[in-house]
Amino acid sequence: MAEWTNLSICPLSLALCDGGFAGNETAGDFEYPVHLFPVPILTGITVTCALLFLVGVTGNLTTILVVAKYKDMRTTTNLYLSSMAFSDLLIFLCMPLDLYRVWRYRPWNFGEQLCKLFQFVSESCTYSTILHITALSVERYFAICFPLRAKVVVTRGRVRGVIFVLWAVAFCSAGPIFILVGVEHENGTNPWETNECKATEYAIRSGLLTMMVWVSSVFFFLPVLCLTVLYSLIGRRLWRRKRDPFGPNVSSRDKNNKQTVKMLAVVVMAFVLCWLPFHVGRYLFSKSSEGNSALISQISEYCNLVSFVLFYLSAAINPILYNIMSKKYRAAACKLLWAGQSAEGCGSVPVNADRVECEWTHTSAGGLQGRDEWTLRTAEGCRPGPRWVVHR
């Protein structure tokens, strides 16, 4: 590829991997290309992203409506998933501008405010998704390893509060984007022809660009480490349990927990696989800049192009995974999309196919031979079961 391939496109923010043309040409005699990649490749990327847009918008909107409409779907787990779906919807709203920049990265004709805003939305939603996956995994860990305590601590009200905090942290972490990104042009050129939405010279000189690269790395590798530990502990708890002191009712509950954990583990794996090429490409880009290697630079560019598609794949794939792995979600989506379809026509769904939020009441009898009783109350979508009696 030509020397201008040092202009890197990367999904976390198309301006974060900022570069410039290499060589000894000056701004006056250098002819900037219209496209960063050959037209056939760009056409394939555009068609793929258009399909992902249709699937992602439809799937994530369905997830939000399913949780909002059906009361038995408003579990703490599904509250996290619906918030993640909202984040993915916002990401898809940024896709048209991203595709425009892939096809014609200069001039930028949409103003500085839109340049900053769409980069901020993309960045903050990425952070939000990572935080939601981590928080949801922590909630699952407590629900499985400390079920009685989780019944009291993990409530829908508290989960909504946690979701609010997650979004606040994501917005604050992405806030420097408003300083980092701007519309600039090369000195000695016509701004109407060379304006770019990219990292500003101030961000590069001050080290803000480097800081944001480190922040994005921490937001990926630290949660991945945390998720690895959590799912290892959850797996050991579920799959090494030889006996069940509370009888078949809890065995059924463990089976449901396993199904939920499997689904969440697949979601985590999909997230890691979709984002790993981006970090590999950025690492290669930094090495190519240090060593002035044209081959590594070219590899990093195509790695970034692949990660551009995977970025939107990660925002579209979650509803597909829910539909494949959750009978309850599949039936609810069927009833939502085909309103006239009967419940039987959408498939028979076991009441406890997934985790259902049930209410327990606690009574304590006094005396030396007293006992604690945890009684499962009948609730919509919750199967009545025997009392758990713990003698003191």
PDB file of N, CA and C in Angstrom, residues 327 330-349:
ATOM      1  N   LYS A 327     -34.452 -20.002  25.785  1.00  0.00           N
ATOM      2  CA  LYS A 327     -35.805 -20.325  25.334  1.00  0.00           C
ATOM      3  C   LYS A 327     -36.793 -19.246  25.772  1.00  0.00           C
ATOM      4  N   ARG A 330     -36.434 -16.253  23.544  1.00  0.00           N
ATOM      5  CA  ARG A 330     -36.927 -16.582  22.208  1.00  0.00           C
ATOM      6  C   ARG A 330     -38.448 -16.537  22.160  1.00  0.00           C
ATOM      7  N   ALA A 331     -39.092 -17.078  23.184  1.00  0.00           N
ATOM      8  CA  ALA A 331     -40.554 -17.072  23.225  1.00  0.00           C
ATOM      9  C   ALA A 331     -41.100 -15.656  23.391  1.00  0.00           C
ATOM     10  N   ALA A 332     -40.446 -14.855  24.249  1.00  0.00           N
ATOM     11  CA  ALA A 332     -40.907 -13.480  24.463  1.00  0.00           C
ATOM     12  C   ALA A 332     -40.734 -12.644  23.199  1.00  0.00           C
ATOM     13  N   ALA A 333     -39.618 -12.819  22.500  1.00  0.00           N
ATOM     14  CA  ALA A 333     -39.402 -12.086  21.253  1.00  0.00           C
ATOM     15  C   ALA A 333     -40.411 -12.503  20.193  1.00  0.00           C
ATOM     16  N   CYS A 334     -40.753 -13.789  20.172  1.00  0.00           N
ATOM     17  CA  CYS A 334     -41.752 -14.284  19.218  1.00  0.00           C
ATOM     18  C   CYS A 334     -43.104 -13.630  19.469  1.00  0.00           C
ATOM     19  N   LYS A 335     -43.502 -13.562  20.739  1.00  0.00           N
ATOM     20  CA  LYS A 335     -44.790 -12.942  21.070  1.00  0.00           C
ATOM     21  C   LYS A 335     -44.784 -11.443  20.765  1.00  0.00           C
ATOM     22  N   LEU A 336     -43.629 -10.815  20.915  1.00  0.00           N
ATOM     23  CA  LEU A 336     -43.537  -9.379  20.648  1.00  0.00           C
ATOM     24  C   LEU A 336     -43.597  -9.080  19.155  1.00  0.00           C
ATOM     25  N   LEU A 337     -42.849  -9.835  18.368  1.00  0.00           N
ATOM     26  CA  LEU A 337     -42.757  -9.565  16.931  1.00  0.00           C
ATOM     27  C   LEU A 337     -43.974 -10.046  16.165  1.00  0.00           C
ATOM     28  N   TRP A 338     -44.586 -11.123  16.651  1.00  0.00           N
ATOM     29  CA  TRP A 338     -45.804 -11.641  16.027  1.00  0.00           C
ATOM     30  C   TRP A 338     -46.909 -11.592  17.073  1.00  0.00           C
ATOM     31  N   ALA A 339     -47.492 -10.414  17.211  1.00  0.00           N
ATOM     32  CA  ALA A 339     -48.443 -10.154  18.299  1.00  0.00           C
ATOM     33  C   ALA A 339     -49.624 -11.107  18.275  1.00  0.00           C
ATOM     34  N   GLY A 340     -50.032 -11.554  17.097  1.00  0.00           N
ATOM     35  CA  GLY A 340     -51.181 -12.442  17.004  1.00  0.00           C
ATOM     36  C   GLY A 340     -50.856 -13.889  17.271  1.00  0.00           C
ATOM     37  N   GLN A 341     -49.569 -14.204  17.439  1.00  0.00           N
ATOM     38  CA  GLN A 341     -49.159 -15.588  17.635  1.00  0.00           C
ATOM     39  C   GLN A 341     -49.485 -16.019  19.057  1.00  0.00           C
ATOM     40  N   SER A 342     -50.007 -17.226  19.203  1.00  0.00           N
ATOM     41  CA  SER A 342     -50.333 -17.747  20.523  1.00  0.00           C
ATOM     42  C   SER A 342     -49.060 -18.142  21.251  1.00  0.00           C
ATOM     43  N   ALA A 343     -49.170 -18.285  22.550  1.00  0.00           N
ATOM     44  CA  ALA A 343     -48.007 -18.688  23.344  1.00  0.00           C
ATOM     45  C   ALA A 343     -47.519 -20.063  22.922  1.00  0.00           C
ATOM     46  N   GLU A 344     -48.481 -20.953  22.572  1.00  0.00           N
ATOM     47  CA  GLU A 344     -48.098 -22.289  22.138  1.00  0.00           C
ATOM     48  C   GLU A 344     -47.352 -22.222  20.812  1.00  0.00           C
ATOM     49  N   GLY A 345     -47.782 -21.292  19.941  1.00  0.00           N
ATOM     50  CA  GLY A 345     -47.130 -21.166  18.643  1.00  0.00           C
ATOM     51  C   GLY A 345     -45.711 -20.668  18.751  1.00  0.00           C
ATOM     52  N   CYS A 346     -45.408 -19.951  19.835  1.00  0.00           N
ATOM     53  CA  CYS A 346     -44.050 -19.457  20.039  1.00  0.00           C
ATOM     54  C   CYS A 346     -43.185 -20.460  20.778  1.00  0.00           C
ATOM     55  N   GLY A 347     -43.742 -21.605  21.082  1.00  0.00           N
ATOM     56  CA  GLY A 347     -42.963 -22.641  21.738  1.00  0.00           C
ATOM     57  C   GLY A 347     -43.291 -22.734  23.209  1.00  0.00           C
ATOM     58  N   SER A 348     -43.181 -23.920  23.720  1.00  0.00           N
ATOM     59  CA  SER A 348     -43.424 -24.158  25.135  1.00  0.00           C
ATOM     60  C   SER A 348     -42.167 -23.804  25.915  1.00  0.00           C
ATOM     61  N   VAL A 349     -42.311 -22.893  26.856  1.00  0.00           N
ATOM     62  CA  VAL A 349     -41.157 -22.410  27.609  1.00  0.00           C
ATOM     63  C   VAL A 349     -41.292 -22.822  29.060  1.00  0.00           C
TER      64      VAL A 349
END
